[in-house]
Short mmCIF file of N, CA and C in Angstrom, two decimals:
data_model
loop_
_atom_site.label_atom_id
_atom_site.label_comp_id
_atom_site.label_asym_id
_atom_site.label_seq_id
_atom_site.Cartn_x
_atom_site.Cartn_y
_atom_site.Cartn_z
N GLY A 73 17.77 -12.06 90.97
CA GLY A 73 16.47 -12.12 91.46
C GLY A 73 15.88 -13.55 91.27
N ARG A 74 14.84 -13.83 92.03
CA ARG A 74 14.25 -15.26 91.94
C ARG A 74 12.71 -15.09 92.26
N GLN A 75 11.99 -16.00 91.79
CA GLN A 75 10.61 -16.13 92.11
C GLN A 75 10.42 -16.81 93.50
N ILE A 76 9.62 -16.11 94.38
CA ILE A 76 9.19 -16.83 95.66
C ILE A 76 7.78 -16.80 95.77
N LEU A 77 7.19 -17.42 96.69
CA LEU A 77 5.78 -17.45 96.87
C LEU A 77 5.29 -16.63 98.11
N ASP A 78 4.15 -15.84 97.86
CA ASP A 78 3.63 -15.00 99.01
C ASP A 78 2.82 -15.90 99.93
N SER A 79 2.16 -15.38 100.90
CA SER A 79 1.37 -16.08 101.81
C SER A 79 0.20 -16.83 101.21
N ARG A 80 -0.32 -16.32 100.03
CA ARG A 80 -1.38 -16.91 99.33
C ARG A 80 -0.96 -18.02 98.37
N GLY A 81 0.35 -18.22 98.23
CA GLY A 81 0.86 -19.21 97.23
C GLY A 81 1.04 -18.59 95.78
N PHE A 82 1.06 -17.31 95.70
CA PHE A 82 1.22 -16.62 94.48
C PHE A 82 2.68 -16.19 94.31
N PRO A 83 3.30 -16.25 93.14
CA PRO A 83 4.74 -15.78 93.00
C PRO A 83 4.83 -14.32 93.21
N THR A 84 5.97 -13.98 93.80
CA THR A 84 6.40 -12.66 93.96
C THR A 84 7.88 -12.62 93.80
N LEU A 85 8.57 -11.43 93.88
CA LEU A 85 9.95 -11.29 93.58
C LEU A 85 10.87 -11.13 94.79
N GLU A 86 11.92 -11.71 94.75
CA GLU A 86 12.95 -11.56 95.78
C GLU A 86 14.28 -11.24 95.05
N VAL A 87 15.15 -10.34 95.55
CA VAL A 87 16.31 -9.97 94.86
C VAL A 87 17.47 -9.96 96.03
N ASP A 88 18.63 -10.17 95.57
CA ASP A 88 19.85 -10.09 96.34
C ASP A 88 20.75 -9.18 95.93
N CYS A 89 21.52 -8.48 96.77
CA CYS A 89 22.61 -7.63 96.49
C CYS A 89 23.90 -8.38 96.88
N LEU A 90 24.81 -8.69 96.01
CA LEU A 90 25.94 -9.33 96.27
C LEU A 90 27.24 -8.38 96.24
N VAL A 91 28.07 -8.60 97.21
CA VAL A 91 29.38 -7.93 97.16
C VAL A 91 30.41 -8.88 97.37
N ASN A 92 31.35 -8.91 96.35
CA ASN A 92 32.42 -9.97 96.27
C ASN A 92 31.89 -11.36 96.31
N ASN A 93 30.77 -11.53 95.61
CA ASN A 93 30.05 -12.86 95.57
C ASN A 93 29.51 -13.35 96.93
N LYS A 94 29.25 -12.38 97.82
CA LYS A 94 28.67 -12.76 99.06
C LYS A 94 27.44 -11.89 99.34
N LEU A 95 26.46 -12.55 99.84
CA LEU A 95 25.21 -11.85 100.09
C LEU A 95 25.36 -10.72 101.10
N PHE A 96 24.94 -9.54 100.52
CA PHE A 96 25.08 -8.20 101.32
C PHE A 96 23.74 -7.79 101.86
N SER A 97 22.70 -8.01 100.96
CA SER A 97 21.25 -7.67 101.44
C SER A 97 20.32 -8.38 100.52
N ARG A 98 19.06 -8.35 100.98
CA ARG A 98 18.08 -9.09 100.27
C ARG A 98 16.76 -8.31 100.48
N GLY A 99 15.93 -8.19 99.39
CA GLY A 99 14.63 -7.55 99.45
C GLY A 99 13.65 -8.27 98.74
N SER A 100 12.36 -8.26 99.11
CA SER A 100 11.26 -8.97 98.38
C SER A 100 10.09 -7.93 98.22
N THR A 101 9.24 -8.28 97.32
CA THR A 101 8.05 -7.44 96.97
C THR A 101 6.74 -7.99 97.57
N PRO A 102 6.02 -7.13 98.41
CA PRO A 102 4.76 -7.60 98.81
C PRO A 102 3.79 -7.67 97.56
N SER A 103 2.82 -8.36 97.67
CA SER A 103 1.87 -8.53 96.46
C SER A 103 0.42 -8.54 97.03
N GLY A 104 -0.42 -7.73 96.35
CA GLY A 104 -1.84 -7.63 96.74
C GLY A 104 -2.76 -8.26 95.72
N ALA A 105 -3.97 -8.43 96.13
CA ALA A 105 -4.97 -8.97 95.18
C ALA A 105 -5.59 -7.95 94.23
N SER A 106 -5.65 -6.70 94.79
CA SER A 106 -6.28 -5.59 94.02
C SER A 106 -5.24 -4.61 93.48
N CYS A 107 -5.51 -3.87 92.55
CA CYS A 107 -4.49 -2.92 92.00
C CYS A 107 -5.39 -1.70 91.73
N GLY A 108 -5.12 -0.57 92.30
CA GLY A 108 -5.83 0.71 92.03
C GLY A 108 -5.43 1.31 90.74
N SER A 109 -6.22 2.19 90.18
CA SER A 109 -6.02 2.75 88.86
C SER A 109 -4.68 3.60 88.84
N THR A 110 -4.18 4.08 89.96
CA THR A 110 -3.04 4.95 90.02
C THR A 110 -1.89 4.23 90.55
N GLU A 111 -1.92 2.92 90.77
CA GLU A 111 -0.82 2.15 91.34
C GLU A 111 0.17 1.75 90.28
N ALA A 112 1.45 1.52 90.70
CA ALA A 112 2.46 1.01 89.72
C ALA A 112 2.00 -0.36 89.25
N ILE A 113 2.40 -0.62 87.95
CA ILE A 113 1.97 -1.91 87.38
C ILE A 113 2.83 -3.05 87.95
N GLU A 114 2.23 -4.18 88.35
CA GLU A 114 2.86 -5.31 88.68
C GLU A 114 3.08 -6.19 87.56
N LEU A 115 4.28 -6.47 87.09
CA LEU A 115 4.49 -7.28 85.90
C LEU A 115 4.42 -8.68 86.26
N ARG A 116 3.56 -9.45 85.39
CA ARG A 116 3.32 -10.85 85.48
C ARG A 116 3.61 -11.45 84.14
N ASP A 117 3.86 -12.68 84.00
CA ASP A 117 4.19 -13.35 82.76
C ASP A 117 2.85 -13.56 81.99
N ASN A 118 1.78 -13.76 82.59
CA ASN A 118 0.46 -14.04 81.98
C ASN A 118 0.50 -15.31 81.19
N ASN A 119 1.34 -16.28 81.54
CA ASN A 119 1.32 -17.58 80.99
C ASN A 119 0.40 -18.47 81.90
N LYS A 120 -0.73 -18.82 81.36
CA LYS A 120 -1.79 -19.53 82.19
C LYS A 120 -1.26 -20.89 82.66
N ASN A 121 -0.24 -21.48 82.10
CA ASN A 121 0.32 -22.75 82.37
C ASN A 121 1.17 -22.71 83.68
N LEU A 122 1.63 -21.50 84.03
CA LEU A 122 2.46 -21.24 85.17
C LEU A 122 1.80 -20.35 86.26
N TYR A 123 1.41 -21.00 87.40
CA TYR A 123 0.82 -20.24 88.44
C TYR A 123 -0.36 -19.40 88.02
N LEU A 124 -1.16 -19.97 87.16
CA LEU A 124 -2.37 -19.27 86.70
C LEU A 124 -2.10 -17.92 86.06
N GLY A 125 -0.96 -17.89 85.39
CA GLY A 125 -0.50 -16.62 84.70
C GLY A 125 0.18 -15.55 85.58
N LYS A 126 0.36 -15.94 86.88
CA LYS A 126 1.05 -15.01 87.80
C LYS A 126 2.53 -15.10 87.98
N SER A 127 3.13 -15.99 87.26
CA SER A 127 4.65 -16.13 87.42
C SER A 127 5.38 -14.85 87.10
N ILE A 128 6.60 -14.68 87.45
CA ILE A 128 7.35 -13.48 87.27
C ILE A 128 8.71 -13.76 86.53
N PHE A 129 8.75 -14.74 85.74
CA PHE A 129 10.11 -15.03 85.19
C PHE A 129 10.55 -13.81 84.18
N ASN A 130 9.67 -13.22 83.66
CA ASN A 130 10.00 -12.09 82.73
C ASN A 130 10.61 -10.93 83.55
N THR A 131 10.10 -10.81 84.74
CA THR A 131 10.63 -9.77 85.66
C THR A 131 12.09 -10.02 86.03
N ILE A 132 12.37 -11.32 86.35
CA ILE A 132 13.74 -11.67 86.58
C ILE A 132 14.65 -11.45 85.38
N ASN A 133 14.14 -11.64 84.14
CA ASN A 133 14.87 -11.36 83.00
C ASN A 133 15.17 -9.80 82.85
N ILE A 134 14.25 -8.97 83.29
CA ILE A 134 14.42 -7.57 83.28
C ILE A 134 15.64 -7.12 84.19
N ILE A 135 15.56 -7.83 85.39
CA ILE A 135 16.64 -7.49 86.35
C ILE A 135 18.00 -7.93 85.72
N ASP A 136 18.12 -9.14 85.26
CA ASP A 136 19.30 -9.61 84.71
C ASP A 136 19.85 -8.84 83.45
N ASN A 137 18.96 -8.46 82.65
CA ASN A 137 19.35 -7.90 81.34
C ASN A 137 19.11 -6.41 81.16
N ILE A 138 18.46 -5.78 82.03
CA ILE A 138 18.24 -4.27 81.82
C ILE A 138 18.78 -3.59 83.11
N ILE A 139 18.27 -3.95 84.26
CA ILE A 139 18.63 -3.24 85.48
C ILE A 139 20.06 -3.49 85.87
N ASN A 140 20.60 -4.64 85.88
CA ASN A 140 21.87 -4.98 86.26
C ASN A 140 22.91 -4.38 85.26
N LYS A 141 22.49 -4.07 84.09
CA LYS A 141 23.40 -3.47 83.11
C LYS A 141 23.36 -1.94 83.10
N ASN A 142 22.27 -1.40 83.75
CA ASN A 142 22.15 0.08 83.70
C ASN A 142 22.17 0.85 85.07
N LEU A 143 21.90 0.11 86.09
CA LEU A 143 21.90 0.71 87.46
C LEU A 143 23.40 0.84 87.89
N ILE A 144 23.75 2.05 88.17
CA ILE A 144 25.21 2.27 88.56
C ILE A 144 25.26 2.30 90.09
N ILE A 145 25.85 1.27 90.61
CA ILE A 145 25.99 1.00 92.10
C ILE A 145 27.52 0.90 92.26
N ASN A 146 28.01 1.72 93.28
CA ASN A 146 29.43 1.61 93.66
C ASN A 146 29.49 1.74 95.19
N ASP A 147 30.81 1.71 95.61
CA ASP A 147 31.14 1.73 97.05
C ASP A 147 30.54 3.11 97.70
N GLU A 148 30.52 4.11 96.92
CA GLU A 148 30.22 5.44 97.49
C GLU A 148 28.64 5.57 97.43
N ASN A 149 27.95 5.23 96.26
CA ASN A 149 26.60 5.50 96.26
C ASN A 149 25.64 4.58 96.73
N ILE A 150 26.13 3.38 97.25
CA ILE A 150 25.37 2.33 97.81
C ILE A 150 24.62 2.85 99.12
N ILE A 151 25.19 3.94 99.69
CA ILE A 151 24.46 4.45 100.95
C ILE A 151 23.45 5.52 100.59
N ASP A 152 23.32 5.76 99.21
CA ASP A 152 22.36 6.92 98.82
C ASP A 152 21.21 6.27 98.10
N ILE A 153 20.20 5.79 98.87
CA ILE A 153 19.04 5.15 98.32
C ILE A 153 18.26 6.13 97.43
N LYS A 154 18.20 7.44 97.82
CA LYS A 154 17.47 8.36 96.96
C LYS A 154 18.08 8.32 95.49
N ASN A 155 19.35 8.41 95.33
CA ASN A 155 20.06 8.45 93.98
C ASN A 155 19.74 7.05 93.27
N LEU A 156 19.81 5.92 93.99
CA LEU A 156 19.52 4.71 93.37
C LEU A 156 18.13 4.57 92.99
N ASP A 157 17.12 4.96 93.70
CA ASP A 157 15.75 5.00 93.36
C ASP A 157 15.54 5.84 92.23
N ASN A 158 16.23 7.06 92.16
CA ASN A 158 16.04 7.91 91.00
C ASN A 158 16.55 7.24 89.74
N GLN A 159 17.57 6.52 89.82
CA GLN A 159 18.11 5.87 88.63
C GLN A 159 17.16 4.86 88.12
N LEU A 160 16.47 4.13 89.01
CA LEU A 160 15.35 3.26 88.59
C LEU A 160 14.15 3.89 88.00
N ILE A 161 13.83 5.07 88.58
CA ILE A 161 12.73 5.88 87.97
C ILE A 161 13.02 6.35 86.60
N LEU A 162 14.24 6.87 86.48
CA LEU A 162 14.63 7.36 85.14
C LEU A 162 14.77 6.27 84.14
N LEU A 163 15.33 5.12 84.56
CA LEU A 163 15.37 3.99 83.62
C LEU A 163 13.91 3.59 83.10
N ASP A 164 12.99 3.59 83.97
CA ASP A 164 11.63 3.22 83.57
C ASP A 164 11.05 4.36 82.76
N LYS A 165 11.22 5.57 83.18
CA LYS A 165 10.58 6.74 82.37
C LYS A 165 11.26 6.84 81.06
N ASN A 166 12.48 6.56 80.86
CA ASN A 166 13.10 6.61 79.58
C ASN A 166 12.54 5.67 78.62
N ASN A 167 11.78 4.68 79.13
CA ASN A 167 11.20 3.72 78.19
C ASN A 167 9.65 3.82 78.17
N THR A 168 9.09 4.65 78.98
CA THR A 168 7.57 4.83 78.94
C THR A 168 7.29 6.37 79.16
N ASN A 169 6.10 6.78 78.96
CA ASN A 169 5.69 8.16 79.20
C ASN A 169 4.74 8.29 80.36
N ASN A 170 4.88 7.46 81.38
CA ASN A 170 3.93 7.55 82.55
C ASN A 170 4.68 7.25 83.80
N ASN A 171 3.98 7.37 84.91
CA ASN A 171 4.62 7.01 86.26
C ASN A 171 4.20 5.68 86.77
N PHE A 172 3.68 4.81 86.05
CA PHE A 172 3.20 3.49 86.51
C PHE A 172 4.17 2.37 86.50
N LYS A 173 5.31 2.60 86.12
CA LYS A 173 6.46 1.62 86.15
C LYS A 173 6.05 0.39 85.36
N ASN A 174 5.38 0.56 84.15
CA ASN A 174 4.99 -0.58 83.35
C ASN A 174 6.12 -1.01 82.48
N TYR A 175 7.31 -0.57 82.43
CA TYR A 175 8.45 -1.05 81.82
C TYR A 175 9.27 -1.99 82.70
N LEU A 176 9.69 -1.51 83.81
CA LEU A 176 10.43 -2.33 84.79
C LEU A 176 9.55 -3.08 85.63
N GLY A 177 8.39 -2.58 86.01
CA GLY A 177 7.34 -3.20 86.94
C GLY A 177 7.56 -2.59 88.34
N GLY A 178 6.40 -2.32 88.86
CA GLY A 178 6.42 -1.81 90.24
C GLY A 178 6.90 -2.91 91.26
N ASN A 179 6.63 -4.16 90.93
CA ASN A 179 7.16 -5.23 91.79
C ASN A 179 8.64 -5.24 91.65
N THR A 180 9.19 -5.05 90.48
CA THR A 180 10.63 -5.08 90.28
C THR A 180 11.34 -4.00 91.07
N THR A 181 10.87 -2.74 90.87
CA THR A 181 11.54 -1.63 91.46
C THR A 181 11.45 -1.62 92.98
N THR A 182 10.29 -2.13 93.54
CA THR A 182 10.03 -2.20 94.89
C THR A 182 11.00 -3.15 95.61
N ALA A 183 11.17 -4.26 95.08
CA ALA A 183 12.07 -5.27 95.56
C ALA A 183 13.53 -4.76 95.57
N ILE A 184 13.88 -4.17 94.42
CA ILE A 184 15.26 -3.60 94.31
C ILE A 184 15.49 -2.55 95.28
N SER A 185 14.59 -1.67 95.43
CA SER A 185 14.66 -0.50 96.33
C SER A 185 14.77 -1.06 97.81
N PHE A 186 14.00 -1.92 98.15
CA PHE A 186 14.10 -2.56 99.53
C PHE A 186 15.44 -3.06 99.74
N CYS A 187 15.93 -3.79 98.82
CA CYS A 187 17.19 -4.56 98.85
C CYS A 187 18.37 -3.55 98.99
N LEU A 188 18.24 -2.52 98.21
CA LEU A 188 19.31 -1.45 98.20
C LEU A 188 19.30 -0.60 99.48
N ALA A 189 18.11 -0.32 100.03
CA ALA A 189 18.01 0.32 101.29
C ALA A 189 18.70 -0.44 102.39
N LYS A 190 18.45 -1.78 102.40
CA LYS A 190 19.10 -2.58 103.40
C LYS A 190 20.61 -2.68 103.11
N ALA A 191 21.05 -2.57 101.88
CA ALA A 191 22.40 -2.52 101.63
C ALA A 191 23.11 -1.33 102.16
N GLY A 192 22.44 -0.12 101.96
CA GLY A 192 22.96 1.03 102.48
C GLY A 192 23.13 1.01 104.02
N ALA A 193 22.12 0.49 104.67
CA ALA A 193 22.14 0.26 106.16
C ALA A 193 23.29 -0.64 106.56
N ASN A 194 23.45 -1.75 105.80
CA ASN A 194 24.55 -2.67 106.10
C ASN A 194 25.94 -2.03 105.90
N LYS A 195 26.04 -1.24 104.79
CA LYS A 195 27.29 -0.58 104.54
C LYS A 195 27.71 0.37 105.70
N LEU A 196 26.73 0.96 106.29
CA LEU A 196 26.90 2.02 107.30
C LEU A 196 26.96 1.26 108.74
N ASN A 197 26.71 -0.03 108.63
CA ASN A 197 26.67 -0.88 109.88
C ASN A 197 25.62 -0.37 110.92
N ILE A 198 24.43 0.02 110.41
CA ILE A 198 23.38 0.42 111.30
C ILE A 198 22.09 -0.32 110.87
N GLN A 199 21.09 -0.26 111.71
CA GLN A 199 19.86 -0.85 111.45
C GLN A 199 19.02 -0.17 110.36
N LEU A 200 18.09 -0.80 109.72
CA LEU A 200 17.45 -0.20 108.56
C LEU A 200 16.67 1.05 109.00
N TYR A 201 15.99 0.94 110.20
CA TYR A 201 15.22 2.10 110.64
C TYR A 201 16.08 3.31 110.91
N GLU A 202 17.37 3.03 111.36
CA GLU A 202 18.29 4.10 111.62
C GLU A 202 18.72 4.72 110.29
N TYR A 203 18.89 3.90 109.32
CA TYR A 203 19.34 4.35 107.96
C TYR A 203 18.26 5.31 107.38
N ILE A 204 16.95 4.78 107.45
CA ILE A 204 15.91 5.61 106.97
C ILE A 204 15.82 6.91 107.58
N LYS A 205 15.97 7.01 108.91
CA LYS A 205 16.05 8.25 109.68
C LYS A 205 17.18 9.10 109.20
N LYS A 206 18.33 8.58 108.97
CA LYS A 206 19.49 9.24 108.57
C LYS A 206 19.32 9.91 107.20
N ILE A 207 18.79 9.11 106.23
CA ILE A 207 18.77 9.67 104.81
C ILE A 207 17.65 10.64 104.66
N TYR A 208 16.70 10.68 105.51
CA TYR A 208 15.63 11.62 105.49
C TYR A 208 15.77 12.78 106.51
N ASN A 209 17.02 12.88 107.09
CA ASN A 209 17.37 14.00 108.02
C ASN A 209 16.30 14.21 109.01
N ASN A 210 15.82 13.16 109.67
CA ASN A 210 14.83 13.21 110.77
C ASN A 210 15.67 13.55 111.98
N ASN A 211 15.39 14.74 112.50
CA ASN A 211 16.05 15.24 113.66
C ASN A 211 15.37 14.90 115.06
N LEU A 212 14.43 13.95 114.99
CA LEU A 212 13.86 13.60 116.34
C LEU A 212 14.88 12.84 117.13
N GLU A 213 14.95 13.23 118.43
CA GLU A 213 15.87 12.61 119.29
C GLU A 213 15.67 11.25 119.64
N LYS A 214 14.37 10.83 119.63
CA LYS A 214 13.99 9.44 119.92
C LYS A 214 13.23 8.83 118.79
N TYR A 215 13.22 7.47 118.81
CA TYR A 215 12.46 6.82 117.70
C TYR A 215 11.04 6.63 118.24
N LEU A 216 10.07 6.74 117.41
CA LEU A 216 8.67 6.56 117.75
C LEU A 216 8.01 5.49 116.86
N LEU A 217 7.28 4.65 117.47
CA LEU A 217 6.51 3.69 116.66
C LEU A 217 5.43 4.49 115.99
N PRO A 218 5.14 4.11 114.72
CA PRO A 218 4.08 4.83 113.99
C PRO A 218 2.72 4.45 114.52
N THR A 219 1.68 5.34 114.34
CA THR A 219 0.31 4.98 114.69
C THR A 219 -0.19 3.97 113.80
N PRO A 220 -0.70 2.85 114.41
CA PRO A 220 -1.20 1.78 113.56
C PRO A 220 -2.56 2.16 112.84
N LEU A 221 -2.63 1.78 111.64
CA LEU A 221 -3.80 2.08 110.70
C LEU A 221 -4.35 0.57 110.33
N VAL A 222 -5.50 0.28 110.75
CA VAL A 222 -6.02 -1.11 110.72
C VAL A 222 -7.17 -1.24 109.80
N ASN A 223 -7.24 -2.22 108.96
CA ASN A 223 -8.30 -2.50 108.04
C ASN A 223 -9.40 -3.21 108.80
N ILE A 224 -10.64 -2.68 108.81
CA ILE A 224 -11.76 -3.42 109.42
C ILE A 224 -12.86 -3.95 108.54
N ILE A 225 -13.01 -3.38 107.31
CA ILE A 225 -13.80 -3.97 106.36
C ILE A 225 -13.11 -3.98 104.97
N ASN A 226 -13.25 -5.13 104.31
CA ASN A 226 -12.59 -5.25 103.00
C ASN A 226 -13.59 -5.20 101.86
N GLY A 227 -13.18 -4.50 100.91
CA GLY A 227 -13.89 -4.34 99.55
C GLY A 227 -13.01 -4.73 98.53
N GLY A 228 -13.31 -4.22 97.28
CA GLY A 228 -12.45 -4.49 96.14
C GLY A 228 -12.40 -5.91 95.65
N LYS A 229 -11.51 -6.17 94.76
CA LYS A 229 -11.41 -7.40 94.00
C LYS A 229 -11.42 -8.69 94.99
N HIS A 230 -10.58 -8.61 95.98
CA HIS A 230 -10.39 -9.82 96.75
C HIS A 230 -11.48 -10.14 97.72
N ALA A 231 -12.46 -9.18 98.00
CA ALA A 231 -13.37 -9.31 98.98
C ALA A 231 -14.65 -10.15 98.41
N GLY A 232 -14.79 -10.15 97.10
CA GLY A 232 -15.84 -11.09 96.50
C GLY A 232 -17.14 -10.33 96.33
N GLY A 233 -17.27 -9.22 96.95
CA GLY A 233 -18.54 -8.40 96.75
C GLY A 233 -18.55 -7.39 95.76
N LYS A 234 -19.48 -6.39 95.81
CA LYS A 234 -19.42 -5.37 94.82
C LYS A 234 -19.00 -4.02 95.44
N LEU A 235 -18.43 -4.07 96.57
CA LEU A 235 -18.08 -2.83 97.24
C LEU A 235 -16.74 -2.26 96.53
N LYS A 236 -16.90 -1.11 96.05
CA LYS A 236 -15.87 -0.43 95.22
C LYS A 236 -14.71 0.06 95.99
N ILE A 237 -14.93 0.45 97.23
CA ILE A 237 -13.86 0.88 98.13
C ILE A 237 -13.15 -0.33 98.60
N GLN A 238 -11.91 -0.41 98.50
CA GLN A 238 -11.06 -1.56 98.81
C GLN A 238 -10.99 -1.83 100.30
N GLU A 239 -10.75 -0.78 101.11
CA GLU A 239 -10.61 -1.06 102.51
C GLU A 239 -11.13 0.15 103.32
N PHE A 240 -11.84 -0.18 104.41
CA PHE A 240 -12.27 0.80 105.50
C PHE A 240 -11.25 0.57 106.57
N MET A 241 -10.64 1.71 107.00
CA MET A 241 -9.55 1.51 108.06
C MET A 241 -9.88 2.44 109.22
N ILE A 242 -9.37 2.10 110.38
CA ILE A 242 -9.53 3.01 111.48
C ILE A 242 -8.11 3.49 111.99
N LEU A 243 -8.03 4.56 112.51
CA LEU A 243 -6.76 5.32 113.01
C LEU A 243 -7.00 5.87 114.39
N PRO A 244 -6.34 5.29 115.44
CA PRO A 244 -6.63 5.83 116.67
C PRO A 244 -6.03 7.20 116.95
N ASN A 245 -6.49 7.88 117.81
CA ASN A 245 -6.10 9.26 118.22
C ASN A 245 -4.60 9.23 118.58
N GLU A 246 -3.90 10.21 118.08
CA GLU A 246 -2.48 10.42 118.16
C GLU A 246 -2.05 10.61 119.71
N ASN A 247 -2.96 11.01 120.59
CA ASN A 247 -2.59 11.36 121.95
C ASN A 247 -2.37 10.13 122.93
N PHE A 248 -2.48 8.99 122.40
CA PHE A 248 -2.18 7.80 123.26
C PHE A 248 -0.90 7.12 122.90
N ASN A 249 -0.38 6.33 123.81
CA ASN A 249 0.85 5.58 123.47
C ASN A 249 0.44 4.31 122.66
N PHE A 250 1.33 3.73 122.13
CA PHE A 250 1.22 2.65 121.22
C PHE A 250 0.26 1.48 121.75
N GLU A 251 0.51 1.04 122.94
CA GLU A 251 -0.23 0.06 123.57
C GLU A 251 -1.67 0.41 123.63
N LYS A 252 -1.91 1.65 124.06
CA LYS A 252 -3.31 2.09 124.19
C LYS A 252 -4.05 2.10 122.76
N LYS A 253 -3.21 2.49 121.74
CA LYS A 253 -3.77 2.57 120.39
C LYS A 253 -4.24 1.23 120.00
N ILE A 254 -3.40 0.28 120.22
CA ILE A 254 -3.72 -1.15 119.90
C ILE A 254 -5.03 -1.63 120.63
N GLN A 255 -5.07 -1.30 121.95
CA GLN A 255 -6.30 -1.59 122.68
C GLN A 255 -7.56 -0.99 122.08
N ILE A 256 -7.48 0.24 121.74
CA ILE A 256 -8.53 0.97 121.07
C ILE A 256 -8.99 0.28 119.82
N ILE A 257 -8.08 -0.03 118.94
CA ILE A 257 -8.36 -0.74 117.76
C ILE A 257 -9.09 -2.09 117.92
N CYS A 258 -8.54 -2.86 118.87
CA CYS A 258 -9.19 -4.17 119.21
C CYS A 258 -10.55 -4.00 119.67
N GLU A 259 -10.85 -3.01 120.57
CA GLU A 259 -12.19 -2.76 121.13
C GLU A 259 -13.06 -2.21 120.06
N VAL A 260 -12.68 -1.43 119.18
CA VAL A 260 -13.54 -0.98 118.04
C VAL A 260 -13.91 -2.09 117.13
N TYR A 261 -12.90 -2.88 116.73
CA TYR A 261 -13.05 -3.96 115.78
C TYR A 261 -13.96 -5.02 116.36
N TYR A 262 -13.86 -5.47 117.56
CA TYR A 262 -14.64 -6.56 118.12
C TYR A 262 -15.91 -6.02 118.80
#
């Protein structure tokens, strides 16, 4: 794992999966300004001398010294992201009594899960979206773009006001194609 910077210049996590010392897949963690009361805990170093306390070097240490030594990955289960995610969940739960991932960190488990999902797709020589369809037994004959859900008013910590609701979002009617849904969103927003 390594520390990278997000679009706001704050540290976040990127991890690699190596096979025979060659890069096989890579995943990184998105990072937000606000954290809800039921969200997984994002581990930060809290050293005010490094990136205003937002560095994640302790998280990298967790990957190197805990996850790498306890997560069982082999040629057969690399294609089973559900099993690998469950291993991460159990590793965290064995060290805490909650679901907030405050031992391994939500940022850690997310980056690793993204990386391992990409590794599973690479192992099967298919695209990530095909892999996700395959592991969740989606029997749809064609691929569909999801309905866009768009933020139109910001609240919460990063908005600077006292609005307690973090985001107001709009969701277009399902009966339109993707292009029409985007048009509707733009017309409502502007």
